PDB file of C-alpha atoms in Angstrom:
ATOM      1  CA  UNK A  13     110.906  94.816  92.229  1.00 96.00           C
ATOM      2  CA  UNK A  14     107.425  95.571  93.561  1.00 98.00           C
ATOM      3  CA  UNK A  15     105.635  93.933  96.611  1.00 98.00           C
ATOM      4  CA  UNK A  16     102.797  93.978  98.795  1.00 98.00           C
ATOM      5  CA  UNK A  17     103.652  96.029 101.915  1.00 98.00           C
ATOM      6  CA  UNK A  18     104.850  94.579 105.043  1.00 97.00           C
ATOM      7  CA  UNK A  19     103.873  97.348 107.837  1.00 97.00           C
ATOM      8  CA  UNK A  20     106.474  96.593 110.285  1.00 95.00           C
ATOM      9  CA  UNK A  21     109.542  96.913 107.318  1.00 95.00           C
ATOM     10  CA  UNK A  22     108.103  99.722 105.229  1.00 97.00           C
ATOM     11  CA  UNK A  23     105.606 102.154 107.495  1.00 96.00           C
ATOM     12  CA  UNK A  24     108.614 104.340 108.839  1.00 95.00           C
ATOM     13  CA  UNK A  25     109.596 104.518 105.548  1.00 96.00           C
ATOM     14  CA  UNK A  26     106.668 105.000 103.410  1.00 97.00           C
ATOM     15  CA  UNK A  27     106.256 108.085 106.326  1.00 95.00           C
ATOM     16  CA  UNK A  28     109.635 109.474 105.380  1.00 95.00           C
ATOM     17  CA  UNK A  29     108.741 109.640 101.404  1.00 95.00           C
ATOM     18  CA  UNK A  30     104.983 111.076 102.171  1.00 93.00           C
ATOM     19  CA  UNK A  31     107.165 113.823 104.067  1.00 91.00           C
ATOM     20  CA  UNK A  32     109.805 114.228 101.592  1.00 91.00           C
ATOM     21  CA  UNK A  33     107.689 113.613  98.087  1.00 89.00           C
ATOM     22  CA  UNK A  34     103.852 114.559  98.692  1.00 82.00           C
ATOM     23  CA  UNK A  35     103.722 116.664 101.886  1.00 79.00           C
ATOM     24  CA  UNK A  36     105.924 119.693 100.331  1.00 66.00           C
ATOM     25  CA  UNK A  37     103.382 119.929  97.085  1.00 69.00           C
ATOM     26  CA  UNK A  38     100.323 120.074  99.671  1.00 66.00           C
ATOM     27  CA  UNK A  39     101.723 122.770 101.355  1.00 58.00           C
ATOM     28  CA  UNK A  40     101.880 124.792  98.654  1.00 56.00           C
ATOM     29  CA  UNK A  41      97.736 124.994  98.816  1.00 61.00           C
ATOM     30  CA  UNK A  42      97.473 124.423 102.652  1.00 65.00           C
ATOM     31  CA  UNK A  43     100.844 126.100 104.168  1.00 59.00           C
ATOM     32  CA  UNK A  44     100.117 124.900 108.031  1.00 68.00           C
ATOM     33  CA  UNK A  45      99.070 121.313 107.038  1.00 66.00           C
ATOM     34  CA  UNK A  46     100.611 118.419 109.107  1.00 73.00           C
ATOM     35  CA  UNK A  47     100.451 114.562 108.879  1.00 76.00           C
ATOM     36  CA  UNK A  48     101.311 112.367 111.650  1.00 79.00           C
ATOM     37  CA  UNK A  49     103.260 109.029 111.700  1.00 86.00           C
ATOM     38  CA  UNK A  50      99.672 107.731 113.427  1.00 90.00           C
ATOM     39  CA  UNK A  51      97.589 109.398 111.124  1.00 88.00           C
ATOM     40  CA  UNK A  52      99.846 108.008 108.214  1.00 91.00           C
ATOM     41  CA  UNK A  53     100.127 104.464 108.966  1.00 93.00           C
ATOM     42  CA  UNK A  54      96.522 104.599 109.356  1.00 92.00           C
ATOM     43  CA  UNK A  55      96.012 105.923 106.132  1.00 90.00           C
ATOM     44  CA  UNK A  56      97.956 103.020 104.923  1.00 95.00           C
ATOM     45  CA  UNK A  57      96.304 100.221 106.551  1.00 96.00           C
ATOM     46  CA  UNK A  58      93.076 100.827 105.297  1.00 96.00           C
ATOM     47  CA  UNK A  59      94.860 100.271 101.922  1.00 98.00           C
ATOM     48  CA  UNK A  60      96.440  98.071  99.217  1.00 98.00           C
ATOM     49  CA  UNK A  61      99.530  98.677  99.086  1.00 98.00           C
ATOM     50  CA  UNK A  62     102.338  98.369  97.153  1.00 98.00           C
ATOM     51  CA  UNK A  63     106.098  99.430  97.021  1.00 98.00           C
ATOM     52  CA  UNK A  64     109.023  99.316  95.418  1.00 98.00           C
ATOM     53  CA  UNK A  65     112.549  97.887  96.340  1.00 97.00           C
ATOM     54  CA  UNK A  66     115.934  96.740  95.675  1.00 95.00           C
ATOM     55  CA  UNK A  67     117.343  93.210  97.201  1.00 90.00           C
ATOM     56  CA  UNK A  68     118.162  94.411 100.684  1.00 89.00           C
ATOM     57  CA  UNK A  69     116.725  97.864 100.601  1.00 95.00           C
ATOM     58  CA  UNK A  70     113.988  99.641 101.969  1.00 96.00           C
ATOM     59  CA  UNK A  71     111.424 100.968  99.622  1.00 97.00           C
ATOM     60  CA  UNK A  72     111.582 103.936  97.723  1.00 97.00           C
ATOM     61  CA  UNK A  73     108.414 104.379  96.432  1.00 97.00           C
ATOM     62  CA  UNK A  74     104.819 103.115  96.873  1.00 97.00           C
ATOM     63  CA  UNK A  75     101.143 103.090  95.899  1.00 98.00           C
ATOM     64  CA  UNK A  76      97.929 103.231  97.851  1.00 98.00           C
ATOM     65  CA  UNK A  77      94.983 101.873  96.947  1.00 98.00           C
ATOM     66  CA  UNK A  78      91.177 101.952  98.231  1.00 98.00           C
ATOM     67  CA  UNK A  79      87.862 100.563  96.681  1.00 97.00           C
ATOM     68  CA  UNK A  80      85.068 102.335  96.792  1.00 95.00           C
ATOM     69  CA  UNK A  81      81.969 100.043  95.046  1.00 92.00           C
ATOM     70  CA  UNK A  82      83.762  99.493  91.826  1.00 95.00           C
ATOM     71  CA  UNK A  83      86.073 102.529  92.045  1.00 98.00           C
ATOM     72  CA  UNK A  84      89.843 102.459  92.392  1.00 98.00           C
ATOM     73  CA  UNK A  85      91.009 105.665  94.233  1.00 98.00           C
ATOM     74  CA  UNK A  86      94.650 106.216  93.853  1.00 98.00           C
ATOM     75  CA  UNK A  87      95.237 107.458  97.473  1.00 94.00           C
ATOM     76  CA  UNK A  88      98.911 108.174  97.359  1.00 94.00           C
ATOM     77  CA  UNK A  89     101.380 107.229  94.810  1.00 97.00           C
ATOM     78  CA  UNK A  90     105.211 108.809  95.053  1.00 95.00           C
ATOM     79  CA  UNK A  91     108.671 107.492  94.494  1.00 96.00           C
ATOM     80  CA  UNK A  92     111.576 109.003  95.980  1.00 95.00           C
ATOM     81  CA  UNK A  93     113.253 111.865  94.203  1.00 92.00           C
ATOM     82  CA  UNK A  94     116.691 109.913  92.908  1.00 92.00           C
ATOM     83  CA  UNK A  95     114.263 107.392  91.457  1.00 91.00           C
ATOM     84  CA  UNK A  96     112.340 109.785  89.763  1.00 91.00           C
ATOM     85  CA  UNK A  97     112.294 109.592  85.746  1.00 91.00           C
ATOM     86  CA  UNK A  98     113.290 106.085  85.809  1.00 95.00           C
ATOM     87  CA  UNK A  99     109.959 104.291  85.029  1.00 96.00           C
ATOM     88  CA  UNK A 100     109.204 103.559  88.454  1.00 97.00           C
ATOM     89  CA  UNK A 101     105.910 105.324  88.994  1.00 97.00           C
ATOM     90  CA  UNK A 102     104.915 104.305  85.642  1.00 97.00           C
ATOM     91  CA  UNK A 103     105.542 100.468  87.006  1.00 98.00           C
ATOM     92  CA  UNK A 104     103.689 101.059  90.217  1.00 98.00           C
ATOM     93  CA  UNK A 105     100.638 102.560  88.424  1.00 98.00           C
ATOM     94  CA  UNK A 106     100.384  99.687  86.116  1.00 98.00           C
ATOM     95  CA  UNK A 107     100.464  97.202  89.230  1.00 98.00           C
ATOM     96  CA  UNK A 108      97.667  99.869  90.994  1.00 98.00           C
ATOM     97  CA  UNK A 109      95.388  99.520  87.785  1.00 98.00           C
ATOM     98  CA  UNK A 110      95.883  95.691  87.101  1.00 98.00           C
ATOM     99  CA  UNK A 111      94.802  95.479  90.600  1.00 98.00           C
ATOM    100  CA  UNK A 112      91.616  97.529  90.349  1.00 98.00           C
ATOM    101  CA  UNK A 113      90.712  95.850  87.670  1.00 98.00           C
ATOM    102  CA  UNK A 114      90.958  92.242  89.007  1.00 97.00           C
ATOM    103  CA  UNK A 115      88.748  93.892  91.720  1.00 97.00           C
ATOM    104  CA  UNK A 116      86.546  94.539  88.802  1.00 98.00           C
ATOM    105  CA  UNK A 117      86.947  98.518  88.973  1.00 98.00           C
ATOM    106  CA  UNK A 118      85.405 100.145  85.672  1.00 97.00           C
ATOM    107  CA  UNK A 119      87.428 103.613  87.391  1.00 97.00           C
ATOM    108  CA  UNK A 120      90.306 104.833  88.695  1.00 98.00           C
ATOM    109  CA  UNK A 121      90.457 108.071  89.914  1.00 98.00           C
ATOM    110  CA  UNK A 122      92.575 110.398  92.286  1.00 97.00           C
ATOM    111  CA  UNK A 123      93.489 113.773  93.466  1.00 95.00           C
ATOM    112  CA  UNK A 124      96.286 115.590  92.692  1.00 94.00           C
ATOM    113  CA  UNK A 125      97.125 119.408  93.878  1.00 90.00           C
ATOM    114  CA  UNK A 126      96.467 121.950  91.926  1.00 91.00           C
ATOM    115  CA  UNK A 127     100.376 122.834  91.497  1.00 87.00           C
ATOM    116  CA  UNK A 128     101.781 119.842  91.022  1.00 89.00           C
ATOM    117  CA  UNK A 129     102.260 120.374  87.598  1.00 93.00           C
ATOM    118  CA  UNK A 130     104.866 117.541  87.156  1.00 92.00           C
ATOM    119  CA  UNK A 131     102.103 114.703  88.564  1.00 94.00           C
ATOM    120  CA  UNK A 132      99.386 116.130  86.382  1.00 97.00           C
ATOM    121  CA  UNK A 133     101.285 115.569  82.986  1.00 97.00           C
ATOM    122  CA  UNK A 134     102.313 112.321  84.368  1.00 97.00           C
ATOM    123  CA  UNK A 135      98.820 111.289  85.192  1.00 98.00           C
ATOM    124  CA  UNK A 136      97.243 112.943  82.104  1.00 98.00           C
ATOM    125  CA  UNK A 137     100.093 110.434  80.463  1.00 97.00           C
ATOM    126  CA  UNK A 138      98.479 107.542  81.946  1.00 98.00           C
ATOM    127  CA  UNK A 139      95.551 108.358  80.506  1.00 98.00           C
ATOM    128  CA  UNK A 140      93.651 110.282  83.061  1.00 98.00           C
ATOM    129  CA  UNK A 141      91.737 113.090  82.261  1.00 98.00           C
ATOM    130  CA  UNK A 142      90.313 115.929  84.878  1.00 98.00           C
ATOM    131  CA  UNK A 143      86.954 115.709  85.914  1.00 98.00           C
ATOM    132  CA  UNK A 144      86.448 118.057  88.372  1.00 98.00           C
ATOM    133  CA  UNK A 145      88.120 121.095  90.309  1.00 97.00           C
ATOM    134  CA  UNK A 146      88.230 121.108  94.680  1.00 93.00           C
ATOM    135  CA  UNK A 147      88.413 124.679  95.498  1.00 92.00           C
ATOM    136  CA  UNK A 148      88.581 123.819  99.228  1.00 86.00           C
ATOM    137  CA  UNK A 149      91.574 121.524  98.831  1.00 84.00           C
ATOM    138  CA  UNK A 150      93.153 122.942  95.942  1.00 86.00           C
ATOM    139  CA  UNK A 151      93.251 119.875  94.064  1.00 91.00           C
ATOM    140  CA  UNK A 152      92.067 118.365  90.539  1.00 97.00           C
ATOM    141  CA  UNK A 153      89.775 114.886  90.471  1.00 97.00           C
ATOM    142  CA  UNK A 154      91.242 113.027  87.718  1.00 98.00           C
ATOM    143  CA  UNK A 155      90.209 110.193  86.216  1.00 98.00           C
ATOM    144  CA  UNK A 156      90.553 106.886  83.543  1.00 98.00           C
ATOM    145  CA  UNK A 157      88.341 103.696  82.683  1.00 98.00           C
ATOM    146  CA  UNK A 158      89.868 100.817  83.352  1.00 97.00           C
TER     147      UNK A 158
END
């Protein structure tokens, strides 16, 4: 199932799979980078977002989302790795994008790192093409019309 967040059930955990899933790949680029438990759930309240669960469970795996004028940014998106494979970030994208557009988004776009070759194909999937290379972060902009 996917739901709307509720911070005081999901933050700690959300934290643990940004430290598990997504921190490890932005290493790679930037080897001394850190992220808080502050700096995280503040990341996440300025967002929309969703996770998934099981009846009873806590989630294991989310989506972040922030408008920009009529541009859905894909902040973070990862599911934990024995869900991985198993349609879930497939799911969670389609609830990201069905959200942008009743927000009346023409784009989404997001960053991924430039080694992350697995979320690249799985974004390039989806329909996202790159637009751009960040040298200084060592990521790809992607992006897709809505």
């Amino acid at each position: 199932m996917i739901r709307l967040r509720v911070p005081v059930r999901d933050d700690l955990h959300l934290y643990r799979i940004v430290v598990k899933r997504l921190l490890p790949k932005a290493r790679i680029a930037e080897p001394k980078l850190k992220l808080s438990k502050k700096e995280t759930y503040l990341r996440l309240k300025k967002a929309k977002v969703y996770v998934s669960i099981r009846a009873g469970k806590p989630p294991f795996g989310f989506i972040s989302l922030v408008l920009k004028e009529r541009i859905l940014f894909i902040d973070l998106l990862a599911v934990e790795a024995s869900n991985v494979n198993r349609g879930w970030g497939s799911r969670l994208m389609t609830v990201g994008e069905r959200y942008g557009k009743r927000m009346g988004c023409t784009f989404a776009r997001l960053f991924v790192d430039e080694d992350n070759e697995h979320a690249i194909a799985f974004y390039q999937n989806k329909g996202y093409e790159i637009q751009d290379y960040m040298p200084l972060v060592h990521c790809y902009l992607m992006q897709k019309a809505l």
